[in-house]
Structure formats: C-alpha cells, structure tokens
C-alpha cells in the first residue's frame, strides 16, 4: 500500500463479531502504532467491548477505536466519511463487511427489507460516501461471496446487473425488493434465497464504481474490489451447513483478505473484480443454487 509512512486510517463495518472482528484484529496487528482502526457496529455496548478487547490483544500495534455505525443509517455513513475527511484528510482502508443474520427456518420475505438494507443499500452508501475520500493507495473492499457472480441468477435477470451503473444496480435491487413485497419475485426469476441476489448486486455495485475510476486508481495503486472470504466458521454461517469441516476460523479467513489490503504489488487484473484467495472469480460464472433455494422458506 502507498503511504506506509503517513498515519493510516482503517474502518471495518459489522466488526464486533465474526469475520469483521477478525478483520479489525488483523488490521490492528498489521498497521503501525500511529495508525487508527475504527471498529464499527450497530450496538454501542458490543462495539465498545470489542474495541477494548481488540486493543488489548498481544499482537495489536495500531490504535483501535470503537464507533457506532448502524449501516442502515445511510446519513451516518455519509457523516462518518465527512468526519474522516475533515480529521485525517480521508481514509486508507474501508472493509464493508456487515450482514444481517438470517437463519434457515426464517421467512426470507419477512426478513428481506432488513437484509437488503444492511447488505445492499449500505454497500451503495459506503461506495458513494467513502469512494471519494479514499486516499491514493487506499483499499475499499466489499465482503461479498462466491455466490456474487452473475451465473447464480436466472438469465432473465442478468441484464439488470451486467455492465450496470451504480444507479442501475440500485434500481435493480429496489425492483427486487418491490417484487418480494408484491409476491411476484419468483415469477420474475428472483431466487428465494436472499443471499444470492444480494451478493450479485454487491459485486455489480463494486464493478460499476470501479469501472468509472479504474484508470486513476491503477495509476495511484488504489484498489476497489469485492472479496469472497470462503466458508467461515461464524454464528451466521454455521446453521446453513451440515458438514462444517471446510469452514475456516475467522482469523484465517481474514488473513487472505488482509493480504490483499497490504499487498505491495497490486495486480491490475484484480481491480474491480470479485476476488477469492487472491484469484479473480469469473463475473459470468456460476449456476443457480437450486438446492439451497428449495431449502429456504419463501
Ligand atoms: N461466514 C461465511 O461463511 C461467509 C461466507 C461468504 C461471505 N461471508 C460474508 O462475510 C461477511 C461477514 O459475515 P459473518 O459470517 O462474519 O457474519 P456475522 O458473524 O453475523 O457478523 C455480522 C456482523 O454484521 C453486524 N451487523 C448486522 N447488522 C448491522 C447493521 N445494521 N449495522 C452495522 N453492523 C451490522 C453484526 O452486528 P451484531 O453483532 O450487532 O449483530 C456483526 O458484527 C458478510 O458480508 C458475509 O456475507 C461470510
């Protein structure tokens, strides 16, 4: 990363537990004592406790500050970006990680608004607010999933996301939300399992923003991308799988993401793409995960 000698500011959303917490711990261990990690989350108590615990870990070197940030409050996302621009001249690392926990027995339709707000509306706000204040050499990574490639959706839906602008992605997400409310999502081809369109839309949003600033970012060693952390052993993912042997502990999953954050030699092929363990996943790849779709309640 550029700017290793100037103090850096890093921010992680949904960082009081799970992968986000491991990302905050890894940042705190790999950044310098002058650098600042903003560990953010929606609950003041959980955030304060997590920030205190991370700051006392033996490997922690950077300063760690807990900050309340409910990502469904898009104005708060904007205010925090403005604050960081005012206080530090911008931000160096943004990891957009928060997700709303959805359990297999819950109705997908009943949880759709919250799920979409946390994963998608918030991602759009993070890209819009933090993209412009990302410092040269910075990293803005959206934690998505390997489900985020276009092929996981019904072909009828591809044109909504393929080559779309951020406004168009936002429109597609809101159309999907409306179809769920009107009980017309299935006939339009939307899968039941919210995680699939949600992750595709996150990756499409990142692609849209990256396409508009690619040349400038590559010239300054800046990376905007989405990331798949692989299967991670967290309270959110555990109820979804019978066989959990392939799931990695959060600290291990975080390491691959942080290697991308701290890489000195940025491969231009990674820019704007969905990256899993350092490799680009084909945007057009994947097939609809029909088995999981049958598993979940409408
Ligand atoms: N686990 C996996 O196998 C896996 C696989 C692929 C991708 N991912 C992705 O990795 C990311 C992290 O997942 P995880 O498994 O670590 O989930 P997790 O353990 O449930 O953690 C989710 C975090 O998001 C926070 N959050 C929820 N709503 C929020 C809101 N409105 N504002 C701010 N924060 C909010 C939660 O806070 P509270 O503690 O307050 O609820 C929690 O800190 C997600 O983007 C997920 O899709 C995970």
Short mmCIF file of C-alpha atoms and ligand atoms in Angstrom, two decimals:
data_model
loop_
_atom_site.label_atom_id
_atom_site.label_comp_id
_atom_site.label_asym_id
_atom_site.label_seq_id
_atom_site.Cartn_x
_atom_site.Cartn_y
_atom_site.Cartn_z
CA UNK A 1 0.00 0.00 0.00
CA UNK A 2 1.08 3.55 -0.66
CA UNK A 3 1.52 5.97 2.21
CA UNK A 4 3.05 3.47 4.63
CA UNK A 5 4.98 6.24 6.36
CA UNK A 6 1.99 8.53 6.98
CA UNK A 7 -0.53 7.54 9.67
CA UNK A 8 -3.30 5.49 8.11
CA UNK A 9 -6.98 5.18 8.98
CA UNK A 10 -8.90 1.94 8.51
CA UNK A 11 -12.58 1.23 9.02
CA UNK A 12 -14.49 -2.06 9.22
CA UNK A 13 -18.29 -2.32 9.30
CA UNK A 14 -20.03 -5.03 11.34
CA UNK A 15 -16.77 -5.55 13.20
CA UNK A 16 -17.86 -6.55 16.70
CA UNK A 17 -18.01 -10.27 15.86
CA UNK A 18 -17.37 -12.87 13.17
CA UNK A 19 -15.22 -12.09 10.16
CA UNK A 20 -15.44 -8.32 10.71
CA UNK A 21 -13.93 -8.66 14.15
CA UNK A 22 -11.12 -10.82 12.75
CA UNK A 23 -10.50 -8.21 10.05
CA UNK A 24 -10.27 -5.48 12.69
CA UNK A 25 -7.88 -7.64 14.74
CA UNK A 26 -5.73 -8.31 11.69
CA UNK A 27 -5.62 -4.63 10.76
CA UNK A 28 -4.70 -3.69 14.31
CA UNK A 29 -1.86 -6.22 14.22
CA UNK A 30 -0.53 -5.27 10.79
CA UNK A 31 -0.83 -1.48 10.92
CA UNK A 32 1.59 0.78 12.80
CA UNK A 33 1.19 2.38 16.25
CA UNK A 34 0.36 5.74 14.65
CA UNK A 35 -2.43 4.19 12.57
CA UNK A 36 -6.06 4.00 13.60
CA UNK A 37 -8.55 1.15 13.23
CA UNK A 38 -12.19 2.16 13.53
CA UNK A 39 -14.06 -0.93 14.69
CA UNK A 40 -17.70 -0.15 13.93
CA UNK A 41 -21.02 -1.83 14.58
CA UNK A 42 -24.67 -1.15 15.33
CA UNK A 43 -24.70 -1.66 19.10
CA UNK A 44 -22.70 0.71 21.31
CA UNK A 45 -22.05 -1.84 24.05
CA UNK A 46 -20.92 -4.61 21.70
CA UNK A 47 -18.73 -2.15 19.80
CA UNK A 48 -17.11 -0.72 22.94
CA UNK A 49 -16.44 -4.19 24.35
CA UNK A 50 -14.99 -5.47 21.09
CA UNK A 51 -12.77 -2.41 20.60
CA UNK A 52 -11.43 -2.72 24.15
CA UNK A 53 -10.73 -6.43 23.70
CA UNK A 54 -9.00 -5.94 20.34
CA UNK A 55 -6.90 -3.08 21.65
CA UNK A 56 -5.63 -5.34 24.47
CA UNK A 57 -4.69 -8.30 22.27
CA UNK A 58 -0.98 -9.12 22.47
CA UNK A 59 -0.50 -8.70 18.70
CA UNK A 60 -2.22 -5.32 18.45
CA UNK A 61 0.03 -2.43 17.38
CA UNK A 62 -2.34 0.19 15.96
CA UNK A 63 -4.79 2.33 17.90
CA UNK A 64 -8.31 0.84 17.97
CA UNK A 65 -11.40 2.99 18.40
CA UNK A 66 -14.94 1.64 18.63
CA UNK A 67 -17.51 3.66 16.70
CA UNK A 68 -21.25 3.26 16.50
CA UNK A 69 -22.26 2.83 12.87
CA UNK A 70 -25.56 1.21 12.03
CA UNK A 71 -25.09 0.77 8.30
CA UNK A 72 -28.83 1.03 7.68
CA UNK A 73 -28.40 4.71 8.60
CA UNK A 74 -27.00 5.91 5.29
CA UNK A 75 -26.77 9.50 6.55
CA UNK A 76 -24.50 8.26 9.34
CA UNK A 77 -22.26 6.60 6.74
CA UNK A 78 -22.00 9.93 4.93
CA UNK A 79 -21.31 11.83 8.16
CA UNK A 80 -18.53 9.44 9.13
CA UNK A 81 -16.90 9.79 5.70
CA UNK A 82 -17.07 13.60 6.03
CA UNK A 83 -15.61 13.39 9.52
CA UNK A 84 -12.68 11.27 8.38
CA UNK A 85 -12.02 13.65 5.51
CA UNK A 86 -12.04 16.55 7.98
CA UNK A 87 -9.92 14.86 10.66
CA UNK A 88 -7.44 12.83 8.61
CA UNK A 89 -7.83 14.09 5.05
CA UNK A 90 -9.52 10.83 4.03
CA UNK A 91 -9.43 7.12 4.75
CA UNK A 92 -6.96 4.44 3.67
CA UNK A 93 -8.79 1.16 4.20
CA UNK A 94 -12.54 0.53 4.17
CA UNK A 95 -13.85 -3.01 4.62
CA UNK A 96 -17.61 -3.14 4.08
CA UNK A 97 -18.48 -6.36 5.86
CA UNK A 98 -21.78 -6.09 7.79
CA UNK A 99 -24.52 -8.63 7.15
CA UNK A 100 -27.85 -9.27 8.78
CA UNK A 101 -28.06 -12.74 10.29
CA UNK A 102 -30.67 -14.82 8.52
CA UNK A 103 -31.40 -18.33 9.77
CA UNK A 104 -32.62 -21.21 7.55
CA UNK A 105 -36.00 -21.56 9.30
CA UNK A 106 -36.86 -17.85 8.92
CA UNK A 107 -39.08 -16.49 6.15
CA UNK A 108 -36.85 -14.88 3.54
CA UNK A 109 -39.62 -12.46 2.52
CA UNK A 110 -40.21 -11.29 6.09
CA UNK A 111 -36.50 -10.56 6.59
CA UNK A 112 -35.92 -9.09 3.12
CA UNK A 113 -36.06 -5.38 3.99
CA UNK A 114 -33.52 -5.61 6.78
CA UNK A 115 -31.27 -7.96 4.83
CA UNK A 116 -31.28 -5.74 1.73
CA UNK A 117 -30.76 -2.57 3.78
CA UNK A 118 -27.70 -3.99 5.54
CA UNK A 119 -26.09 -5.71 2.56
CA UNK A 120 -27.09 -3.59 -0.40
CA UNK A 121 -28.40 -0.12 0.47
CA UNK A 122 -25.48 0.20 2.87
CA UNK A 123 -22.96 -1.00 0.28
CA UNK A 124 -24.20 1.65 -2.15
CA UNK A 125 -23.85 4.30 0.57
CA UNK A 126 -20.35 3.12 1.50
CA UNK A 127 -19.25 3.24 -2.13
CA UNK A 128 -20.78 6.68 -2.64
CA UNK A 129 -19.52 8.18 0.63
CA UNK A 130 -16.12 6.55 1.09
CA UNK A 131 -15.12 6.19 -2.57
CA UNK A 132 -14.46 9.94 -2.91
CA UNK A 133 -12.46 10.14 0.35
CA UNK A 134 -10.32 7.06 -0.29
CA UNK A 135 -6.71 8.20 -0.28
CA UNK A 136 -4.29 7.31 -3.08
CA UNK A 137 -3.02 3.78 -2.47
CA UNK A 138 -6.14 3.01 -0.46
CA UNK A 139 -8.35 -0.08 -0.38
CA UNK A 140 -12.13 -0.21 -0.46
CA UNK A 141 -13.22 -3.85 -0.28
CA UNK A 142 -16.78 -5.13 -0.09
CA UNK A 143 -17.00 -8.53 1.57
CA UNK A 144 -19.25 -10.44 -0.79
CA UNK A 145 -19.27 -14.18 -1.55
CA UNK A 146 -18.59 -16.60 -4.40
CA UNK A 147 -22.39 -16.53 -4.84
CA UNK A 148 -21.91 -13.00 -6.16
CA UNK A 149 -21.30 -13.97 -9.79
CA UNK A 150 -23.96 -13.37 -12.40
CA UNK A 151 -24.41 -17.03 -13.34
CA UNK A 152 -26.03 -17.67 -9.95
CA UNK A 153 -29.07 -15.74 -11.15
CA UNK A 154 -31.76 -16.70 -13.62
CA UNK A 155 -30.58 -15.49 -17.08
CA UNK A 156 -33.65 -13.22 -17.28
CA UNK A 157 -32.09 -11.08 -14.54
CA UNK A 158 -28.57 -10.78 -15.94
CA UNK A 159 -29.10 -7.61 -17.96
CA UNK A 160 -30.13 -5.76 -14.81
CA UNK A 161 -26.63 -6.18 -13.36
CA UNK A 162 -24.28 -6.78 -16.28
CA UNK A 163 -22.47 -3.56 -17.17
CA UNK A 164 -24.88 -1.61 -14.95
CA UNK A 165 -24.10 1.75 -13.38
CA UNK A 166 -24.45 2.12 -9.61
CA UNK A 167 -27.84 3.82 -10.10
CA UNK A 168 -28.97 0.91 -12.26
CA UNK A 169 -27.80 -1.63 -9.67
CA UNK A 170 -29.70 0.31 -7.04
CA UNK A 171 -32.79 0.32 -9.25
CA UNK A 172 -32.48 -3.46 -9.78
CA UNK A 173 -32.20 -4.01 -6.01
CA UNK A 174 -35.27 -1.86 -5.33
CA UNK A 175 -37.23 -3.71 -8.08
CA UNK A 176 -36.30 -6.98 -6.40
CA UNK A 177 -37.42 -5.63 -3.02
CA UNK A 178 -40.74 -4.47 -4.51
CA UNK A 179 -41.27 -7.85 -6.19
CA UNK A 180 -40.77 -9.57 -2.82
CA UNK A 181 -43.33 -7.21 -1.23
CA UNK A 182 -45.81 -7.89 -4.05
CA UNK A 183 -45.17 -11.63 -4.03
CA UNK A 184 -44.08 -11.54 -7.68
CA UNK A 185 -40.36 -12.23 -7.17
CA UNK A 186 -40.49 -15.91 -8.16
CA UNK A 187 -42.31 -15.27 -11.44
CA UNK A 188 -39.73 -12.60 -12.33
CA UNK A 189 -36.96 -15.17 -11.76
CA UNK A 190 -35.61 -13.94 -8.41
CA UNK A 191 -34.44 -16.83 -6.21
CA UNK A 192 -35.97 -17.24 -2.77
CA UNK A 193 -32.61 -17.23 -1.02
CA UNK A 194 -31.89 -13.54 -0.40
CA UNK A 195 -28.16 -14.08 -0.16
CA UNK A 196 -27.84 -14.77 -3.90
CA UNK A 197 -29.28 -11.58 -5.49
CA UNK A 198 -27.83 -9.62 -2.60
CA UNK A 199 -24.27 -10.81 -3.24
CA UNK A 200 -24.60 -10.45 -7.04
CA UNK A 201 -25.82 -6.88 -6.50
CA UNK A 202 -22.89 -6.10 -4.17
CA UNK A 203 -20.40 -7.32 -6.77
CA UNK A 204 -22.23 -5.42 -9.54
CA UNK A 205 -22.17 -2.22 -7.44
CA UNK A 206 -18.43 -2.53 -6.92
CA UNK A 207 -17.90 -3.21 -10.64
CA UNK A 208 -19.91 -0.10 -11.50
CA UNK A 209 -17.91 2.21 -9.24
CA UNK A 210 -14.60 0.61 -10.22
CA UNK A 211 -15.30 0.97 -13.93
CA UNK A 212 -15.70 4.72 -13.54
CA UNK A 213 -12.37 5.27 -11.74
CA UNK A 214 -10.18 2.37 -12.87
CA UNK A 215 -7.52 4.34 -14.71
CA UNK A 216 -6.97 6.86 -11.95
CA UNK A 217 -6.94 4.21 -9.22
CA UNK A 218 -4.47 1.98 -11.03
CA UNK A 219 -2.16 4.95 -11.50
CA UNK A 220 -2.17 5.57 -7.74
CA UNK A 221 -2.08 1.94 -6.55
CA UNK A 222 -5.63 2.16 -5.21
CA UNK A 223 -7.90 -0.91 -5.12
CA UNK A 224 -11.67 -1.14 -5.16
CA UNK A 225 -12.90 -4.72 -5.32
CA UNK A 226 -15.24 -7.27 -3.82
CA UNK A 227 -13.94 -10.25 -1.92
CA UNK A 228 -15.12 -13.76 -1.15
CA UNK A 229 -13.70 -14.91 2.20
CA UNK A 230 -14.55 -18.59 1.58
CA UNK A 231 -16.63 -20.51 4.09
CA UNK A 232 -16.01 -19.00 7.53
CA UNK A 233 -16.99 -20.52 10.85
CA UNK A 234 -19.31 -17.84 12.27
CA UNK A 235 -22.66 -17.84 14.03
CA UNK A 236 -24.26 -16.61 10.80
CA UNK A 237 -23.00 -19.36 8.52
CA UNK A 238 -22.99 -22.34 10.89
CA UNK A 239 -26.77 -23.04 10.81
CA UNK A 240 -26.64 -23.32 6.99
CA UNK A 241 -24.36 -26.33 6.69
CA UNK A 242 -24.50 -29.94 7.89
CA UNK A 243 -20.85 -30.54 7.16
CA UNK A 244 -18.74 -27.80 8.60
CA UNK A 245 -15.27 -29.25 8.06
CA UNK A 246 -14.35 -26.87 5.24
CA UNK A 247 -15.19 -23.73 7.18
CA UNK A 248 -12.16 -21.77 8.32
CA UNK A 249 -11.81 -19.85 11.57
CA UNK A 250 -12.44 -16.10 11.08
CA UNK A 251 -8.78 -15.18 11.71
CA UNK A 252 -7.64 -17.49 8.93
CA UNK A 253 -10.31 -16.25 6.50
CA UNK A 254 -9.40 -12.66 7.35
CA UNK A 255 -5.75 -13.28 6.51
CA UNK A 256 -6.40 -13.72 2.78
CA UNK A 257 -8.46 -10.51 2.70
CA UNK A 258 -5.76 -8.62 4.59
CA UNK A 259 -3.03 -9.93 2.30
CA UNK A 260 -4.90 -8.11 -0.44
CA UNK A 261 -5.12 -4.98 1.67
CA UNK A 262 -1.39 -4.96 2.40
CA UNK A 263 -0.06 -6.20 -0.92
CA UNK A 264 2.77 -4.00 -2.19
CA UNK A 265 2.37 -5.04 -5.82
CA UNK A 266 -1.20 -4.62 -6.91
CA UNK A 267 -2.14 -6.84 -9.86
CA UNK A 268 -4.28 -4.67 -12.19
CA UNK A 269 -6.25 -7.80 -13.14
CA UNK A 270 -7.77 -7.80 -9.64
CA UNK A 271 -9.10 -4.26 -9.90
CA UNK A 272 -12.92 -4.03 -9.64
CA UNK A 273 -13.32 -7.81 -9.62
CA UNK A 274 -14.62 -10.40 -7.15
CA UNK A 275 -11.51 -11.94 -5.59
CA UNK A 276 -11.26 -15.20 -3.67
CA UNK A 277 -7.89 -16.14 -2.14
CA UNK A 278 -6.09 -13.77 -4.49
CA UNK A 279 -7.78 -15.06 -7.66
CA UNK A 280 -10.46 -13.40 -9.78
CA UNK A 281 -13.80 -15.23 -9.99
CA UNK A 282 -15.44 -15.08 -13.41
CA UNK A 283 -18.26 -12.50 -13.25
CA UNK A 284 -20.34 -14.56 -15.67
CA UNK A 285 -19.65 -17.86 -13.86
CA UNK A 286 -21.83 -19.91 -11.51
CA UNK A 287 -25.22 -21.56 -11.77
CA UNK A 288 -28.42 -21.03 -9.74
CA UNK A 289 -28.00 -22.84 -6.38
CA UNK A 290 -31.34 -24.62 -6.67
CA UNK A 291 -30.86 -26.98 -3.75
CA UNK A 292 -30.37 -24.15 -1.23
CA UNK A 293 -33.24 -22.25 -2.82
CA UNK A 294 -35.55 -25.20 -2.13
CA UNK A 295 -34.22 -25.40 1.44
CA UNK A 296 -35.25 -21.89 2.46
CA UNK A 297 -38.70 -20.68 3.41
CA UNK A 298 -40.31 -18.20 0.99
N1 LIG B 1 -19.44 -16.82 7.21
C1 LIG B 1 -19.29 -17.26 5.97
O1 LIG B 1 -19.13 -18.48 5.69
C2 LIG B 1 -19.28 -16.27 4.84
C3 LIG B 1 -19.11 -16.76 3.54
C4 LIG B 1 -19.11 -15.83 2.49
C5 LIG B 1 -19.27 -14.49 2.76
N2 LIG B 1 -19.44 -14.05 4.03
C6 LIG B 1 -19.61 -12.61 4.27
O2 LIG B 1 -18.73 -12.18 5.28
C7 LIG B 1 -19.32 -11.06 5.97
C8 LIG B 1 -19.32 -11.31 7.46
O3 LIG B 1 -20.11 -12.44 7.74
P1 LIG B 1 -20.04 -13.19 9.15
O4 LIG B 1 -20.29 -14.63 8.89
O5 LIG B 1 -18.82 -12.78 9.87
O6 LIG B 1 -21.34 -12.59 9.89
P2 LIG B 1 -21.60 -12.33 11.48
O7 LIG B 1 -20.70 -13.17 12.30
O8 LIG B 1 -23.07 -12.46 11.70
O9 LIG B 1 -21.23 -10.81 11.66
C9 LIG B 1 -22.04 -9.85 11.05
C10 LIG B 1 -21.69 -8.53 11.63
O10 LIG B 1 -22.52 -7.53 10.98
C11 LIG B 1 -23.11 -6.74 12.00
N3 LIG B 1 -24.34 -6.06 11.60
C12 LIG B 1 -25.58 -6.57 11.40
N4 LIG B 1 -26.45 -5.59 11.11
C13 LIG B 1 -25.74 -4.44 11.14
C14 LIG B 1 -26.08 -3.08 10.95
N5 LIG B 1 -27.34 -2.70 10.66
N6 LIG B 1 -25.12 -2.15 11.05
C15 LIG B 1 -23.84 -2.50 11.35
N7 LIG B 1 -23.46 -3.77 11.56
C16 LIG B 1 -24.40 -4.72 11.46
C17 LIG B 1 -23.32 -7.69 13.16
O11 LIG B 1 -23.51 -6.93 14.35
P3 LIG B 1 -24.32 -7.55 15.63
O12 LIG B 1 -23.30 -8.33 16.40
O13 LIG B 1 -24.77 -6.30 16.33
O14 LIG B 1 -25.42 -8.41 15.11
C18 LIG B 1 -22.00 -8.43 13.13
O15 LIG B 1 -20.99 -7.69 13.76
C19 LIG B 1 -20.71 -10.89 5.37
O16 LIG B 1 -20.69 -9.91 4.38
C20 LIG B 1 -20.99 -12.26 4.79
O17 LIG B 1 -21.96 -12.24 3.78
C21 LIG B 1 -19.45 -14.91 5.10
#
